[in-house]
Tab-separated table of C-alpha atoms in Angstrom:
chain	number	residue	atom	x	y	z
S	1	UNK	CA	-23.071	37.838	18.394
S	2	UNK	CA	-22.921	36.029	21.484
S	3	UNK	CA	-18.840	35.723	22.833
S	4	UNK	CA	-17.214	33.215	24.028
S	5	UNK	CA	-15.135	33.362	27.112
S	6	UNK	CA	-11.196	32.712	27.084
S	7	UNK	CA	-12.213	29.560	29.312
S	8	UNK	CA	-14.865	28.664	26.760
S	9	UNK	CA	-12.356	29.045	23.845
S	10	UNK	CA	-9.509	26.795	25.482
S	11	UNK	CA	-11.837	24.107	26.047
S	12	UNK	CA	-13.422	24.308	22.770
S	13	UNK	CA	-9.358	23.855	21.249
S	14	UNK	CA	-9.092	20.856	23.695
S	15	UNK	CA	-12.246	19.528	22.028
S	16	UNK	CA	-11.407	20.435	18.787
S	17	UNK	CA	-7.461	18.678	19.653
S	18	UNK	CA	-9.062	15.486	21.078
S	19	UNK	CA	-11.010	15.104	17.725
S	20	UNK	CA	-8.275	15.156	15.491
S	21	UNK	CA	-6.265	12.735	17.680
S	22	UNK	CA	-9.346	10.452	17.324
S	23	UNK	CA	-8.820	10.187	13.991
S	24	UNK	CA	-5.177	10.990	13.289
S	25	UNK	CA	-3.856	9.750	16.293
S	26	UNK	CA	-3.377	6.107	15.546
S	27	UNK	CA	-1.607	6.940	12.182
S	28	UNK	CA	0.662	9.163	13.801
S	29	UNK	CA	1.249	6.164	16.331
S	30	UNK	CA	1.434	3.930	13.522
S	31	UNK	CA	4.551	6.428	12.139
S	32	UNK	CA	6.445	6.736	15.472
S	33	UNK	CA	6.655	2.706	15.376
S	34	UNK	CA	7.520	2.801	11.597
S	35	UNK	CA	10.255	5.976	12.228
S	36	UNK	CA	12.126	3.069	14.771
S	37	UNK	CA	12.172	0.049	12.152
S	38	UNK	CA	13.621	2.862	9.517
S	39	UNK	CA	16.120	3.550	11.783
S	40	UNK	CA	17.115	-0.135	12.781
S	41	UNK	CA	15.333	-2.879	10.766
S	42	UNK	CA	18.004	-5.563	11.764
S	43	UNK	CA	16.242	-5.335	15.244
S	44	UNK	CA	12.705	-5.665	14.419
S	45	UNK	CA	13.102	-8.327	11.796
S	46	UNK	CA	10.076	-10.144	13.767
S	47	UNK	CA	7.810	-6.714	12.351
S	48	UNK	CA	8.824	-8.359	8.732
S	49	UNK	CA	6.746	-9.972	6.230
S	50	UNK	CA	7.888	-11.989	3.703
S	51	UNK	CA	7.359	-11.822	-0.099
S	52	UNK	CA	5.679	-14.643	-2.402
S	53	UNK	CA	3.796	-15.873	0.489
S	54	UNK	CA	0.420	-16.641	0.853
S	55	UNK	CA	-1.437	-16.038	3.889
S	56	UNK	CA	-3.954	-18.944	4.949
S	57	UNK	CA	-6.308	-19.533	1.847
S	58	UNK	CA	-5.770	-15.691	0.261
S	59	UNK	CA	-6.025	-15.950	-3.077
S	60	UNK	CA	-2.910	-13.102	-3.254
S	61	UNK	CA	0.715	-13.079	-2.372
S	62	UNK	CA	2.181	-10.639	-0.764
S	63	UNK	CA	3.665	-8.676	-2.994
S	64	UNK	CA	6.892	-7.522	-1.129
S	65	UNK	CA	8.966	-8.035	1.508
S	66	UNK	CA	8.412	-5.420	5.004
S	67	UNK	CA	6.760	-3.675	7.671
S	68	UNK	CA	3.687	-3.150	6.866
S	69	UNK	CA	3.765	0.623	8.359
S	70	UNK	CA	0.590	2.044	6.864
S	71	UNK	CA	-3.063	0.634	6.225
S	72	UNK	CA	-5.599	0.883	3.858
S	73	UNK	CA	-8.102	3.756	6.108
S	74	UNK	CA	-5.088	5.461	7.381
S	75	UNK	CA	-5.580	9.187	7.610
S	76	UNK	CA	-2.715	11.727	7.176
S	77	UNK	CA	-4.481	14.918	6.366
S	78	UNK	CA	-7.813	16.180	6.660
S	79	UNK	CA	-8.734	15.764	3.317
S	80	UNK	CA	-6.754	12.234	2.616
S	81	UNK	CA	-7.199	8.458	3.614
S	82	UNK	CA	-4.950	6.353	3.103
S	83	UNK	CA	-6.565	3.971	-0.094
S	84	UNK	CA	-3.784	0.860	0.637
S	85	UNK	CA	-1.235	-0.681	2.229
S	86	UNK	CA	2.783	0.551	2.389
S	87	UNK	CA	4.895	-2.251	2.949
S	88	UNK	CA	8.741	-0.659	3.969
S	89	UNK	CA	11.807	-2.918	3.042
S	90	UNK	CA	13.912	-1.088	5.206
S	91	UNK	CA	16.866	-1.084	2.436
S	92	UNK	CA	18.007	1.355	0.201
S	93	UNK	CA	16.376	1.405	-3.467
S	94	UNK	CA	16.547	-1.015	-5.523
S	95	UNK	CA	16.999	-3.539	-2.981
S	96	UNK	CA	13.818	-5.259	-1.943
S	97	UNK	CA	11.968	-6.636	-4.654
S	98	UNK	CA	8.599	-6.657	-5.743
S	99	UNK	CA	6.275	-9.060	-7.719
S	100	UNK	CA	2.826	-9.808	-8.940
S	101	UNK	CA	0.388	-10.756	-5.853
S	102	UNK	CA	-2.035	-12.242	-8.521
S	103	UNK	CA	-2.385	-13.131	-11.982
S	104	UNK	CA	-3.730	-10.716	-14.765
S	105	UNK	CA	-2.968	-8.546	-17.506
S	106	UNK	CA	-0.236	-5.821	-16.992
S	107	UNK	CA	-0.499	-2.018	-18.147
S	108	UNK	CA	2.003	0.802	-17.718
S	109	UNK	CA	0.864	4.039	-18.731
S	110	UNK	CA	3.149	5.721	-21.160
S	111	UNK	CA	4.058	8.640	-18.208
S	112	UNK	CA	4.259	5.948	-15.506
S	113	UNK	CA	8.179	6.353	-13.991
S	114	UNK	CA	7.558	4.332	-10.844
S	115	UNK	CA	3.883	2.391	-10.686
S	116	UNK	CA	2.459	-0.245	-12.940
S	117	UNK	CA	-1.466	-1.773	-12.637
S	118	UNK	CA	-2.589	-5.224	-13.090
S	119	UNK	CA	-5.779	-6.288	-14.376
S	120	UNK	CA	-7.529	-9.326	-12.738
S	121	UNK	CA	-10.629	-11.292	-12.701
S	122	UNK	CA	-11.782	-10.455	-8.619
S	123	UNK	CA	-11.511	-14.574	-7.218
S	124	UNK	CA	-13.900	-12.960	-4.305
S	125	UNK	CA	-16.466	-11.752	-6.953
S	126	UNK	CA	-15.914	-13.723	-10.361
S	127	UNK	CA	-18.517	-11.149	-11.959
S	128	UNK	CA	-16.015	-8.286	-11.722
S	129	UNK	CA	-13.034	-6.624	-12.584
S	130	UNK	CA	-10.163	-5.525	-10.135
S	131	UNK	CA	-6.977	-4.058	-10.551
S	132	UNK	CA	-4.153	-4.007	-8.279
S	133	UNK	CA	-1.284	-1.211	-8.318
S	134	UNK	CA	2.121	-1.000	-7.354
S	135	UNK	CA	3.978	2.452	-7.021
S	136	UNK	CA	6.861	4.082	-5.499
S	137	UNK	CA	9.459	2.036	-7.698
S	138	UNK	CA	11.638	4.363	-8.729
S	139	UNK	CA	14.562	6.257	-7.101
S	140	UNK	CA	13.888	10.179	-6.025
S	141	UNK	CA	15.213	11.203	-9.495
S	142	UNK	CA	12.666	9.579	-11.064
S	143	UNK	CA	15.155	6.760	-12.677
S	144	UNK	CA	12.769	3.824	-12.942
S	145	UNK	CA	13.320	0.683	-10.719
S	146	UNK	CA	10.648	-1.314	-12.768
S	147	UNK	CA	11.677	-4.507	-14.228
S	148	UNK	CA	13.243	-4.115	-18.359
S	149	UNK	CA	9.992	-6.652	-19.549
S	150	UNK	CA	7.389	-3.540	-18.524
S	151	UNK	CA	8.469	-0.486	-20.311
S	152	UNK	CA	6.487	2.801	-20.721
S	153	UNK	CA	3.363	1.818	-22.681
S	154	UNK	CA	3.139	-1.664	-21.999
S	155	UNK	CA	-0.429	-2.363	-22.211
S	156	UNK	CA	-2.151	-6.079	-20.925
S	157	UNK	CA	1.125	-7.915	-20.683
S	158	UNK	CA	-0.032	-11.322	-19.410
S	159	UNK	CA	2.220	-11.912	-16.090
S	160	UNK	CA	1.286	-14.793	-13.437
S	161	UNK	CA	1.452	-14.366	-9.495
S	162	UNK	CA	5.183	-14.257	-8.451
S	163	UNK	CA	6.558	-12.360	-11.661
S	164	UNK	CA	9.013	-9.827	-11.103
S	165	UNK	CA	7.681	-6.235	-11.160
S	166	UNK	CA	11.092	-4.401	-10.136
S	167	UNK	CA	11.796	-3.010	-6.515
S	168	UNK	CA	10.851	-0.817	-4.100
S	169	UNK	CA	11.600	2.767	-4.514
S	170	UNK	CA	11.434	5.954	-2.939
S	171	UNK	CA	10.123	8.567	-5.801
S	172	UNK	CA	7.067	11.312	-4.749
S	173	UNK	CA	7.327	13.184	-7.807
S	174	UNK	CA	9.796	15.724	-6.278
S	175	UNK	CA	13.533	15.005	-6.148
S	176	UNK	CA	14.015	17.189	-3.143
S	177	UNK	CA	11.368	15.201	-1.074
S	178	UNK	CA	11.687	11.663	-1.600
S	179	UNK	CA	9.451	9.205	0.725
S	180	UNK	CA	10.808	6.333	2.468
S	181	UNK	CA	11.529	3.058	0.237
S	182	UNK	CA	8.500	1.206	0.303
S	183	UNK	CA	5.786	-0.274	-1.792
S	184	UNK	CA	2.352	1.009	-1.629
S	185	UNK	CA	0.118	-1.616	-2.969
S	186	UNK	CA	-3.781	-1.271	-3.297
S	187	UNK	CA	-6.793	-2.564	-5.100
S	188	UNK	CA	-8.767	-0.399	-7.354
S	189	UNK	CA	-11.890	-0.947	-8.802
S	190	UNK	CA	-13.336	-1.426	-12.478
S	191	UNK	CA	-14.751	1.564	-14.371
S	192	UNK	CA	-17.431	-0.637	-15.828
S	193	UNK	CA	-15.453	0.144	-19.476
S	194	UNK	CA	-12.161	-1.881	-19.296
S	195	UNK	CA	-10.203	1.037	-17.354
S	196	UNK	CA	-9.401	1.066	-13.789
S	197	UNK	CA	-11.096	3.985	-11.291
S	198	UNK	CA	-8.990	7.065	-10.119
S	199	UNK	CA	-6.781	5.094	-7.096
S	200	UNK	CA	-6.637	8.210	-5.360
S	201	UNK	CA	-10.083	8.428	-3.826
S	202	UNK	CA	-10.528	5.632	-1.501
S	203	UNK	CA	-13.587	5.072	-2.356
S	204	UNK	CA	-12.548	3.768	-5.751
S	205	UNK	CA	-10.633	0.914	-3.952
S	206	UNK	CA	-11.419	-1.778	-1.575
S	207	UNK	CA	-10.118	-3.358	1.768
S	208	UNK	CA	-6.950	-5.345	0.896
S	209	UNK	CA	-7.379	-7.675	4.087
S	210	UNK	CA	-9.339	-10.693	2.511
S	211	UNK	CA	-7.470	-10.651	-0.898
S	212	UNK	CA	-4.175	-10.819	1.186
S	213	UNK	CA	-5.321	-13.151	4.472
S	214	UNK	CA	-4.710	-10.368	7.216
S	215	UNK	CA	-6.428	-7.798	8.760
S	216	UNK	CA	-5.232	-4.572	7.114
S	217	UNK	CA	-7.738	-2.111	7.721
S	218	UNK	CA	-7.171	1.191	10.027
S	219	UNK	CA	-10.553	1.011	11.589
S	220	UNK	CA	-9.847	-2.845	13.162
S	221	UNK	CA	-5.577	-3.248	13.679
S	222	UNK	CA	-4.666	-0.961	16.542
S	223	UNK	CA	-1.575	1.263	16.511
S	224	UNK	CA	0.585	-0.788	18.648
S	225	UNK	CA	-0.135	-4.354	16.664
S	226	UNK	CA	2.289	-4.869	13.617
S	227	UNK	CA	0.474	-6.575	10.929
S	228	UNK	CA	1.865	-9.985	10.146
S	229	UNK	CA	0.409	-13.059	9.329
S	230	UNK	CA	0.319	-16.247	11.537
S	231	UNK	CA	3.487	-18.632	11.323
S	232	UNK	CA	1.431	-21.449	11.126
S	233	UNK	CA	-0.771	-20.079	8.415
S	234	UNK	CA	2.328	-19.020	5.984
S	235	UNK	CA	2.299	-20.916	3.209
S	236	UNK	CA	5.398	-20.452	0.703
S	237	UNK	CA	4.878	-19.732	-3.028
S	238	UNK	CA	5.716	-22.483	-5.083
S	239	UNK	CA	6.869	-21.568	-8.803
């Protein structure tokens, strides 16, 4: 077996180290710039987007209020990418509320302590089925920061764009390691059979920027652009 020299090795870390910050680098940019509205929101309140708005002619609202600190392509770990958006209210739990970006038919699963999904007809593609989800709203105990109307087990509650879904939380499913309060929103695709796909794999969701009227997508918003949507192009939701 041929060896490779100490010289060859060091450059073939370097290598290896300017590959991963290829493709990791702008999401750990992307964290350092969310770590400094965590720490002092009342100074980047310009970073903030509000809820119940809609964004030029998207057919959704946005769902809460925040930075938008993470995108749908993100990637954390070699094995992860990021399959939606995280919008961070910068309050504690149970502060910032959340609500329905569209309207559709709303399940809970019976286990569900923080997330609920929405079924909708897509209003890009009329011949499908979407669904969009909504997680992290709980506190780190678990104690559930979803609105009373949705219980565990509430299956295709009819609920129209604006309704209150509860608030953002900070539950991962371990009380010792709670995230940071935020919602993380995405769009998940149709099974084909009535049931939404497995939102884990990113592949089983789409690109939230046209359903929401700004670019949200890893790939096209560099690190150092926060994601917000034109002042002239915010258009208030009317009840």
């Amino acid at each position: 077996m041929k060896k490779v020299s100490f010289g060859g090795a060091i450059g073939l870390l370097l290598l290896a180290g300017g590959l991963l910050y290829l493709r990791y680098g702008s999401s750990a940019r992307r964290s350092a710039r969310l770590v400094a509205f965590l720490r002092a929101p009342q100074e980047h309140s310009d970073w903030v987007v509000p809820a119940r708005i809609r964004c030029g002619d998207a057919p959704f609202l946005m769902p809460t209020a925040g930075y938008i600190g993470y995108l749908w392509g993100d990637r954390f770990q070699l094995l992860h990418t990021h399959q939606g958006v995280d919008i961070f209210g910068g309050t504690a739990p149970g502060e910032t509320p959340v609500y329905a970006a569209y309207d559709g038919l709303l399940t809970r699963l019976p286990a569900w302590k923080s997330a609920v999904i929405i079924r909708h007809e897509d209003p890009l593609h009329p011949d499908r089925i979407i669904w969009t989800y909504y997680a992290h709203m709980a506190d780190p105990q678990g104690r559930s920061l979803i609105a009373p109307d949705f219980p565990p087990g509430t299956e295709d509650r009819p609920v129209q764009a604006g309704t209150l879904l509860g608030y953002q939380g900070n539950y991962s499913g371990n009380p010792r390691r709670p995230v940071g309060v935020h919602l993380h929103f995405s769009i998940v695709l149709g099974d084909g059979q009535g049931r939404f796909r497995n939102e884990l794999d990113i592949a089983n969701t789409l690109d939230p920027s046209p359903y929401l009227g700004l670019s949200l997508n890893a790939r096209e918003v560099p690190p150092d652009r926060v994601p917000l949507c034109p002042p002239e192009d915010i258009h208030p939701f009317e009840e």
